[in-house]
PDB file of C-alpha atoms and ligand atoms in Angstrom:
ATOM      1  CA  UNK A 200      -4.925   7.654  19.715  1.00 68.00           C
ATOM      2  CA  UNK A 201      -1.696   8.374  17.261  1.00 88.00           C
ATOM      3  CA  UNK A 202      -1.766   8.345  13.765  1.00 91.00           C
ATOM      4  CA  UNK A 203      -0.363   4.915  12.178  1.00 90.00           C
ATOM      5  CA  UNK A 204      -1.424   5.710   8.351  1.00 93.00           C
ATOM      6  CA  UNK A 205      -0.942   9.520   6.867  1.00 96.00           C
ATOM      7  CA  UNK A 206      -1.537   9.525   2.837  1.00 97.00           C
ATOM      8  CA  UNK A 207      -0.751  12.840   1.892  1.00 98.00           C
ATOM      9  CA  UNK A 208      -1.997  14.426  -1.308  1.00 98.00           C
ATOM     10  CA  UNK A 209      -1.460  11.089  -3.313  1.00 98.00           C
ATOM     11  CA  UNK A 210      -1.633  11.185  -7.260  1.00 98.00           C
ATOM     12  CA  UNK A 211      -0.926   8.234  -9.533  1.00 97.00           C
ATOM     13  CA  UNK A 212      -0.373   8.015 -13.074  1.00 96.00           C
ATOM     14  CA  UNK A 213       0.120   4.859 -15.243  1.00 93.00           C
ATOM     15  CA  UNK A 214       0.887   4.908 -19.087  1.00 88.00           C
ATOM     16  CA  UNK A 215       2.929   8.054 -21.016  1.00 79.00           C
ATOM     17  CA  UNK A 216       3.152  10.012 -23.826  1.00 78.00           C
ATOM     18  CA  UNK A 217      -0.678  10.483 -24.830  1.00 80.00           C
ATOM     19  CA  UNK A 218      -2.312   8.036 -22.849  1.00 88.00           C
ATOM     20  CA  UNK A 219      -1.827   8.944 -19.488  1.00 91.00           C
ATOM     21  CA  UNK A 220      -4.567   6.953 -16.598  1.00 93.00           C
ATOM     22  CA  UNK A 221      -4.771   9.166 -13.270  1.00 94.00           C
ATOM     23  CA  UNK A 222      -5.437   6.021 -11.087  1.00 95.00           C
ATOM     24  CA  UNK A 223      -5.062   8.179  -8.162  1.00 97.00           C
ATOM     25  CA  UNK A 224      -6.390  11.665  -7.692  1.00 97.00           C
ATOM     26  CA  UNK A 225      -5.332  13.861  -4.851  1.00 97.00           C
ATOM     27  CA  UNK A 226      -5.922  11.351  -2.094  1.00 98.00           C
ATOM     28  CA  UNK A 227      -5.573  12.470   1.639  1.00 98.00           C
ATOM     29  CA  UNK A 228      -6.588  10.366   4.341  1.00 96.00           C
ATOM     30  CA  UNK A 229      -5.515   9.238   8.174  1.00 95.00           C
ATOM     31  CA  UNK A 230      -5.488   5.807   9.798  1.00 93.00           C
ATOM     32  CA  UNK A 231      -5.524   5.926  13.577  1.00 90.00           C
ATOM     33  CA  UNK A 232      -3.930   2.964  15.655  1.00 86.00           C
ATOM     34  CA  UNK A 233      -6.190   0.393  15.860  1.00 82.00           C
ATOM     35  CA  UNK A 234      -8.662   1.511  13.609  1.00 84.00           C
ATOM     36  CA  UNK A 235     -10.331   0.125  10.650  1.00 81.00           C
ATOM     37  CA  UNK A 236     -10.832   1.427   7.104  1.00 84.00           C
ATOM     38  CA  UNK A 237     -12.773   0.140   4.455  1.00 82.00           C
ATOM     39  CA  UNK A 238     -11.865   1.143   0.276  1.00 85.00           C
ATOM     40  CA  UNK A 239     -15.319   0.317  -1.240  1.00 84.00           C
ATOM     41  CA  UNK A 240     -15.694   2.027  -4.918  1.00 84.00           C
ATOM     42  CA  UNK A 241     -16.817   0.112  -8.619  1.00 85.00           C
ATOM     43  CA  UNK A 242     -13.852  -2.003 -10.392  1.00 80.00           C
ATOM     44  CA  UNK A 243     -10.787   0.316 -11.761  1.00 87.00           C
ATOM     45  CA  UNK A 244     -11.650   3.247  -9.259  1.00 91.00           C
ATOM     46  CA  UNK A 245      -8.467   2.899  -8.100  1.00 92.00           C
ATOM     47  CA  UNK A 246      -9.023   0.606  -4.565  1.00 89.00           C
ATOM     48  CA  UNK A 247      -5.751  -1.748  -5.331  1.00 84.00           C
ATOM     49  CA  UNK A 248      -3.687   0.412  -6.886  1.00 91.00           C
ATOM     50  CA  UNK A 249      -3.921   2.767  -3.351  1.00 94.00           C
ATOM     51  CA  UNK A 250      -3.191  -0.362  -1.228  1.00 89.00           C
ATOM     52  CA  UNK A 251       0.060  -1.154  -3.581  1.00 88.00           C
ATOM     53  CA  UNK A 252       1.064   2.233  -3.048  1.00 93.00           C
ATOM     54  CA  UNK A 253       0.774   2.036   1.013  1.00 92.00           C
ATOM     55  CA  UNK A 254       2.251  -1.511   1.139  1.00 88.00           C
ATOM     56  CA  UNK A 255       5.398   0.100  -0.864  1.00 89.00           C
ATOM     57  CA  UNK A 256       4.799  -2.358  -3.956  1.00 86.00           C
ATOM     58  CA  UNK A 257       3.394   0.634  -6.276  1.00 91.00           C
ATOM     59  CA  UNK A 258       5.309   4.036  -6.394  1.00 94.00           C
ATOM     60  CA  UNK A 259       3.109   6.835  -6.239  1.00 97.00           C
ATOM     61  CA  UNK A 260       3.704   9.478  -8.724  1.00 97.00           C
ATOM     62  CA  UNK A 261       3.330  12.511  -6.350  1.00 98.00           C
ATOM     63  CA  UNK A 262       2.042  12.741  -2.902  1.00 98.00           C
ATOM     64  CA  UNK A 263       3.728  11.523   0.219  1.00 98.00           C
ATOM     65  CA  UNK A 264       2.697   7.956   2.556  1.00 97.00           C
ATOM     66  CA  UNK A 265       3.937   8.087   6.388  1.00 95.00           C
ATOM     67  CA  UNK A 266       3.707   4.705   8.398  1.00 93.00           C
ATOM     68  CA  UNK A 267       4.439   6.200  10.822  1.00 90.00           C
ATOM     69  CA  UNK A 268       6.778   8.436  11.281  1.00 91.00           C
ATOM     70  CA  UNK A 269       8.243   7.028   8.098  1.00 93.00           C
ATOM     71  CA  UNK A 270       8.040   8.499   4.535  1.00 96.00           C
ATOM     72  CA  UNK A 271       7.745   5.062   2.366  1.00 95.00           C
ATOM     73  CA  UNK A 272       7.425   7.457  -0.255  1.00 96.00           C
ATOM     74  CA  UNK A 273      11.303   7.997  -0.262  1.00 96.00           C
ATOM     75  CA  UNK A 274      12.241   4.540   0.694  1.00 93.00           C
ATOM     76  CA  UNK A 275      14.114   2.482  -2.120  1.00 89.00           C
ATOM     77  CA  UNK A 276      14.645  -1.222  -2.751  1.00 84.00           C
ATOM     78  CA  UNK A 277      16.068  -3.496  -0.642  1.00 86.00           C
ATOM     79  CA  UNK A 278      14.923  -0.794   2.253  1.00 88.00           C
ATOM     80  CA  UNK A 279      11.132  -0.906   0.933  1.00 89.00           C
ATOM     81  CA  UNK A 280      11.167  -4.730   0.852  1.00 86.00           C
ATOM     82  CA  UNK A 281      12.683  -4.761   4.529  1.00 87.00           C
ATOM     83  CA  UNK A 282      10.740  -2.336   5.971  1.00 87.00           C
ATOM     84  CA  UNK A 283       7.352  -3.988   4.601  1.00 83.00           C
ATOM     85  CA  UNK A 284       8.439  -7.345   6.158  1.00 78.00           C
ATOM     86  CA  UNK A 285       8.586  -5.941   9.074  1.00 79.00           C
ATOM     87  CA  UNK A 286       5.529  -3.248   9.973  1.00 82.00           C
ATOM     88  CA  UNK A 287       3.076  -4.274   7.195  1.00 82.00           C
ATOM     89  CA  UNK A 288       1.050  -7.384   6.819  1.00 75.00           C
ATOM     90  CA  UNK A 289      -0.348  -8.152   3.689  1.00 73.00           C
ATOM     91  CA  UNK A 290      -3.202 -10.115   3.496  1.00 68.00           C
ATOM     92  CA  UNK A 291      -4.051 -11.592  -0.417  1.00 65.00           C
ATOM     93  CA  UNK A 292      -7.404 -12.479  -1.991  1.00 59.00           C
ATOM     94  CA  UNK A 293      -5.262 -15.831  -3.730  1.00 58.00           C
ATOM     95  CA  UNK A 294      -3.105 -17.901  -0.870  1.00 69.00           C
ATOM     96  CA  UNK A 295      -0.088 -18.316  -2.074  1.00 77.00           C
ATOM     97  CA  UNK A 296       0.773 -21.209   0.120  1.00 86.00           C
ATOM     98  CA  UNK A 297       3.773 -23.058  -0.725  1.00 83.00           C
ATOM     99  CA  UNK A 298       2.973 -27.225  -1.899  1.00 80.00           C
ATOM    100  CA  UNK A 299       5.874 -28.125  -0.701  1.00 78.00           C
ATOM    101  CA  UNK A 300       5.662 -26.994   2.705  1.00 85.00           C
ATOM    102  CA  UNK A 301       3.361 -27.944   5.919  1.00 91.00           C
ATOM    103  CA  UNK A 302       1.278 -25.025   7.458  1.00 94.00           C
ATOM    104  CA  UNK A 303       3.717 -24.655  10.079  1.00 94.00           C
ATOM    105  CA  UNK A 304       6.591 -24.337   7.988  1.00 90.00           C
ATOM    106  CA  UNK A 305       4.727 -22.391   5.428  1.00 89.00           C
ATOM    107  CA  UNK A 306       3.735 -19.984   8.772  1.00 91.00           C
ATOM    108  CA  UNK A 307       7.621 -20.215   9.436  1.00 89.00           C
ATOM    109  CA  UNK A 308       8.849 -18.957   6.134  1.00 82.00           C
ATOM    110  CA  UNK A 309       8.508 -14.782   6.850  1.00 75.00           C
ATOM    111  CA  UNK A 310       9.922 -15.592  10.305  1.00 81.00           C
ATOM    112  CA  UNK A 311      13.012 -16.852   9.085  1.00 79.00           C
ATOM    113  CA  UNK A 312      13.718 -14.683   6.237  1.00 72.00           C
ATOM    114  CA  UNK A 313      13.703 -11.960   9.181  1.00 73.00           C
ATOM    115  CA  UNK A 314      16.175 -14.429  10.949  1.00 76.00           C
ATOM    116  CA  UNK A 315      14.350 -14.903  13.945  1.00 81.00           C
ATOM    117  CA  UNK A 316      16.398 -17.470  16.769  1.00 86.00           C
ATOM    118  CA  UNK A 317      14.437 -20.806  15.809  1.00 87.00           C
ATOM    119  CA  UNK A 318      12.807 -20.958  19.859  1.00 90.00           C
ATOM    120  CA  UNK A 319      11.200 -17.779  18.406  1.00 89.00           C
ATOM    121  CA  UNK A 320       9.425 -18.995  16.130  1.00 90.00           C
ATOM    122  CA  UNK A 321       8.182 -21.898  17.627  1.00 92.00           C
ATOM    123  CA  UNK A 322       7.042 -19.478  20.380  1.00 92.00           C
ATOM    124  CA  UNK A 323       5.143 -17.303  17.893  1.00 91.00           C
ATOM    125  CA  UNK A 324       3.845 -19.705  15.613  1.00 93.00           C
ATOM    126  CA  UNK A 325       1.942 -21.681  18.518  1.00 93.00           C
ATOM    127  CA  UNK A 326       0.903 -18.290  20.107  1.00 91.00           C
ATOM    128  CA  UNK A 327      -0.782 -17.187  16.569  1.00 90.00           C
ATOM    129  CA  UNK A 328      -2.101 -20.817  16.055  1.00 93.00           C
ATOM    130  CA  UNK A 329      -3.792 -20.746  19.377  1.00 91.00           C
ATOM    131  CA  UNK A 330      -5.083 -17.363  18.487  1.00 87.00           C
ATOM    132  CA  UNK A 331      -6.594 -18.256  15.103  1.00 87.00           C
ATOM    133  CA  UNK A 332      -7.344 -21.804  16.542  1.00 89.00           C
ATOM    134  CA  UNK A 333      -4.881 -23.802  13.837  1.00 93.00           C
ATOM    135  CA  UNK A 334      -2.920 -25.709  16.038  1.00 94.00           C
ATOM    136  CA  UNK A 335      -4.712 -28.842  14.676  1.00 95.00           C
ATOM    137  CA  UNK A 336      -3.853 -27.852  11.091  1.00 95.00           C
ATOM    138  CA  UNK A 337      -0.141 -26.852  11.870  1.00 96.00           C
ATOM    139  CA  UNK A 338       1.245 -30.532  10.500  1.00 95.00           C
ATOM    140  CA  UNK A 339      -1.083 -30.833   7.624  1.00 93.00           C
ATOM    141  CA  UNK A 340       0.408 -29.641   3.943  1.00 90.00           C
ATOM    142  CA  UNK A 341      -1.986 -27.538   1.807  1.00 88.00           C
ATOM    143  CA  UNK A 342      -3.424 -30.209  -0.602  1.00 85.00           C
ATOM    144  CA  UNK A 343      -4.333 -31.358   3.309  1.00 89.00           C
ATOM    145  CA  UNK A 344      -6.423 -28.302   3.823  1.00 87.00           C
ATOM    146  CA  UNK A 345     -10.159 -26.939   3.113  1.00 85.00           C
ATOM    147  CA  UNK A 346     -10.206 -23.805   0.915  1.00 82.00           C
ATOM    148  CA  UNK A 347     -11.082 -21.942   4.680  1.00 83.00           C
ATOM    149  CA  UNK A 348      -8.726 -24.090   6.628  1.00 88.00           C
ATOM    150  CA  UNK A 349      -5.762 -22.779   3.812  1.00 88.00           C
ATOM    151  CA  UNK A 350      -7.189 -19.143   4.617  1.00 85.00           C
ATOM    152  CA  UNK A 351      -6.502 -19.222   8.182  1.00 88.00           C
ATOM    153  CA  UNK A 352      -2.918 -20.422   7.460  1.00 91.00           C
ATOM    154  CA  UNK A 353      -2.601 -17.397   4.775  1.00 88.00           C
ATOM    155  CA  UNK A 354      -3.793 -15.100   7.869  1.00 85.00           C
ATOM    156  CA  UNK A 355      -1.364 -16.503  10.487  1.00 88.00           C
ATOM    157  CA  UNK A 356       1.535 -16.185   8.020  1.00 87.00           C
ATOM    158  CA  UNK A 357       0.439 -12.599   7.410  1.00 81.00           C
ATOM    159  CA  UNK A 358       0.068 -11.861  11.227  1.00 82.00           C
ATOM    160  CA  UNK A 359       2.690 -14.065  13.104  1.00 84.00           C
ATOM    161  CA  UNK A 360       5.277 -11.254  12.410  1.00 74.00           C
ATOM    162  CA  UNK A 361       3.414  -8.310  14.048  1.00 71.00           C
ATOM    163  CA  UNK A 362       3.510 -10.697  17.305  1.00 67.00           C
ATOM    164  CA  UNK A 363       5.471  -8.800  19.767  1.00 56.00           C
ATOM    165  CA  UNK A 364       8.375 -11.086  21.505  1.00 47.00           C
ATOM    166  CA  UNK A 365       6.733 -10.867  24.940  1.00 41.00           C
ATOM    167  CA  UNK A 366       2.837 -11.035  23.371  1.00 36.00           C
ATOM    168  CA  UNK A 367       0.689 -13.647  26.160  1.00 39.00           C
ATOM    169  CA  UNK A 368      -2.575 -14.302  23.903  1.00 38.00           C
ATOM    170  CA  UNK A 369      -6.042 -14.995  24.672  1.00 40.00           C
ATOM    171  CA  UNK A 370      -7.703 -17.768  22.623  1.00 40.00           C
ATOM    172  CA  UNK A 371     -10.670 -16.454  20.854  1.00 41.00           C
ATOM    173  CA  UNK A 372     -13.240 -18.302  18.666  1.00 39.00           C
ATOM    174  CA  UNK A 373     -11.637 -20.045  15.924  1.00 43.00           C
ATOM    175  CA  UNK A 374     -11.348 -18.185  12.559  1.00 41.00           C
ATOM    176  CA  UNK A 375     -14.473 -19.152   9.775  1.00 42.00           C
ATOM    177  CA  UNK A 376     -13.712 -18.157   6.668  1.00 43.00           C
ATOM    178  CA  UNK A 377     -17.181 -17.389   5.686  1.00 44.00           C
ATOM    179  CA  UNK A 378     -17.859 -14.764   8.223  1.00 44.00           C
ATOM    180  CA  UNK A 379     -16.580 -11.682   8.146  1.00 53.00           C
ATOM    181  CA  UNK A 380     -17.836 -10.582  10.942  1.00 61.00           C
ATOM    182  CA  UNK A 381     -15.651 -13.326  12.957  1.00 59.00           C
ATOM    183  CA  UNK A 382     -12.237 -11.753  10.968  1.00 61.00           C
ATOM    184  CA  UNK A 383     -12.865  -8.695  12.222  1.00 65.00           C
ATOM    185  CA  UNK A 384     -13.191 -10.166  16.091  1.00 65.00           C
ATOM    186  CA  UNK A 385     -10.208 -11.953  15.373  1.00 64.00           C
ATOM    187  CA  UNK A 386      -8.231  -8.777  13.827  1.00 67.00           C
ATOM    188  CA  UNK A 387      -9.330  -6.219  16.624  1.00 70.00           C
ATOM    189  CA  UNK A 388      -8.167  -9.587  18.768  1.00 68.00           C
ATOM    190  CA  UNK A 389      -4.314  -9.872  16.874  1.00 65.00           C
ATOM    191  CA  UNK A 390      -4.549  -5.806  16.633  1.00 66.00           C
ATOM    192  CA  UNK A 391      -4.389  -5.778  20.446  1.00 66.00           C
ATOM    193  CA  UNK A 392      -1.102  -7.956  20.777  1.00 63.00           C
ATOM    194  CA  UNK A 393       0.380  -6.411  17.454  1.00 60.00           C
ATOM    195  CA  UNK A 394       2.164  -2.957  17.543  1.00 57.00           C
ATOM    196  CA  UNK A 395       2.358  -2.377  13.650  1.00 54.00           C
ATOM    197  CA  UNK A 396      -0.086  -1.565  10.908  1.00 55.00           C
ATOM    198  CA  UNK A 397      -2.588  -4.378   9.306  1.00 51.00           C
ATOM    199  CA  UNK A 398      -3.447  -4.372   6.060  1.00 55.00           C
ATOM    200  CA  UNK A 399      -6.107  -5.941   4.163  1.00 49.00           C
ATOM    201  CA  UNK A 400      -5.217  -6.127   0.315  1.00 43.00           C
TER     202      UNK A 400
HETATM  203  P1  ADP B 533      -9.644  -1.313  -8.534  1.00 76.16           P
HETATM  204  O1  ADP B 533      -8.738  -2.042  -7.607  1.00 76.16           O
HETATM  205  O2  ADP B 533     -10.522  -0.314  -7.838  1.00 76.16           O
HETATM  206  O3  ADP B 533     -10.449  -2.216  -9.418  1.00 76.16           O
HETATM  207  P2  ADP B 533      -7.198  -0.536  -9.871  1.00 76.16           P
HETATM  208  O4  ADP B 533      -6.427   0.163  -8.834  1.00 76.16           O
HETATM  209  O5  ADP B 533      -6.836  -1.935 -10.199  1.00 76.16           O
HETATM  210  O6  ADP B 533      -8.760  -0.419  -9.526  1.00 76.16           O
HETATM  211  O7  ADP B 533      -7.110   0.303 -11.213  1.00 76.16           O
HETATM  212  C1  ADP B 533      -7.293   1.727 -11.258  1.00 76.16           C
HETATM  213  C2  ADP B 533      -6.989   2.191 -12.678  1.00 76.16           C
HETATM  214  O8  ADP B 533      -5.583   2.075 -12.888  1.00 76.16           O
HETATM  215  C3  ADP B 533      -7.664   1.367 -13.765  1.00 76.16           C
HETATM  216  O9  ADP B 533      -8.033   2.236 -14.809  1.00 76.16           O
HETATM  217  C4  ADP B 533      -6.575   0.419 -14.209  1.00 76.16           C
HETATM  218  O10 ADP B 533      -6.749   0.070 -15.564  1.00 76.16           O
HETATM  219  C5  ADP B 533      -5.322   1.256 -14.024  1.00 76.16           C
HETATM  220  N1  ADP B 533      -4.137   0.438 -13.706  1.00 76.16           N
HETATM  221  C6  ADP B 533      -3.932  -0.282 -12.594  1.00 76.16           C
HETATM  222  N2  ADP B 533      -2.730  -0.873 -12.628  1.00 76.16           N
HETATM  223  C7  ADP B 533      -2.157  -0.502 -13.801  1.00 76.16           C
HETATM  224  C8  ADP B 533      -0.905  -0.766 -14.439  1.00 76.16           C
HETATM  225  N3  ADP B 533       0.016  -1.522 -13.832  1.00 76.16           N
HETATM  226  N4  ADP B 533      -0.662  -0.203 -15.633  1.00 76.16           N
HETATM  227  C9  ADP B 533      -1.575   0.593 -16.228  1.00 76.16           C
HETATM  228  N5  ADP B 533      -2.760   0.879 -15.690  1.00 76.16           N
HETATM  229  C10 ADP B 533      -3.070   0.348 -14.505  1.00 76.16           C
END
């Protein structure tokens, strides 16, 4: 197995002058391809704030983070922004589904800000509906959809970018929201027919 994920040494500091917060202490760890981590730890021990700095949002304020053979440590805006789009999927608590859209457009959105061809991502956004068993859903807008049913659409817009171009997909059990145990199946699943890093935020 290769390394995907090296954090190297990782300190964070918020505030100044006086009142400094060490959010981040000296963390080291590695992330294997296909692997899983869980953060666990009490509320302000630091979980999001090392997730921010690995998805590039948070600068860390010593320390390196290697996706990778990339240091996102020394990338800089727009370079952070584009590389994120395009190895890191971010998957939020809150939805963040647009109103205005349907699921498939709303699944379409990351797609075309990477200006994928529009056959593309067609192709991709059935393959990841089949995968997460949406297709029914793809039409519906998100006042249309359950509070589980607009999770799975969150998911596939997270995931429908790590699809390689050539990916053939096997349809596993559809996604519940409820267990976690079935996200995981359906993450190893996606991990198999992604080649990039998936994050969990
Ligand atoms: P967790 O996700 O484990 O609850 P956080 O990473 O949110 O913890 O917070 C870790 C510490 O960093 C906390 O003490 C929090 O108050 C502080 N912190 C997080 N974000 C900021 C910020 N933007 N400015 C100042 N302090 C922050």
């Amino acid at each position: 197995m290769s390394v995907i994920l090296n954090v190297s040494q990782v300190e964070k500091y918020f505030g100044g002058s006086g009142s400094v917060n060490r959010a981040l202490d000296n963390i080291s760890f590695t992330v294997e391809k296909g692997e899983f981590l869980g953060i666990m730890g009490p509320s302000g021990s630091g979980k999001s704030t090392l997730l921010n700095c690995v998805a590039g949002i948070v600068s860390v304020s010593t320390g390196h983070i290697f996706i990778g053979s990339r240091d996102i440590t020394l990338l800089k805006q727009p370079g952070m922004s584009a590389f994120r789009r395009k190895h890191l999927g971010l998957l939020f608590q809150d939805l963040n589904l647009l109103e205005t859209l349907n699921a498939y457009e709303n699944i379409a959105l990351s797609l075309s800000m990477q200006m994928c061809a529009p056959n593309e991502i067609h192709r991709r956004i059935l393959a990841i509906a089949q995968m997460m068993g949406i297709e029914d859903l793809l039409s519906r807008y998100p006042w249309q959809l359950s509070g589980g049913q607009k999770q799975c659409v969150t998911r596939a817009r997270a995931l429908v970018s790590r699809l390689r171009s050539s990916s053939r997909t096997n349809r596993p059990a559809p996604l519940d929201s409820a267990s976690s145990g079935m996200l995981m199946r359906t993450l190893e699943t996606i991990n198999q027919h992604t080649h990039n890093t998936i994050m969990m935020v």
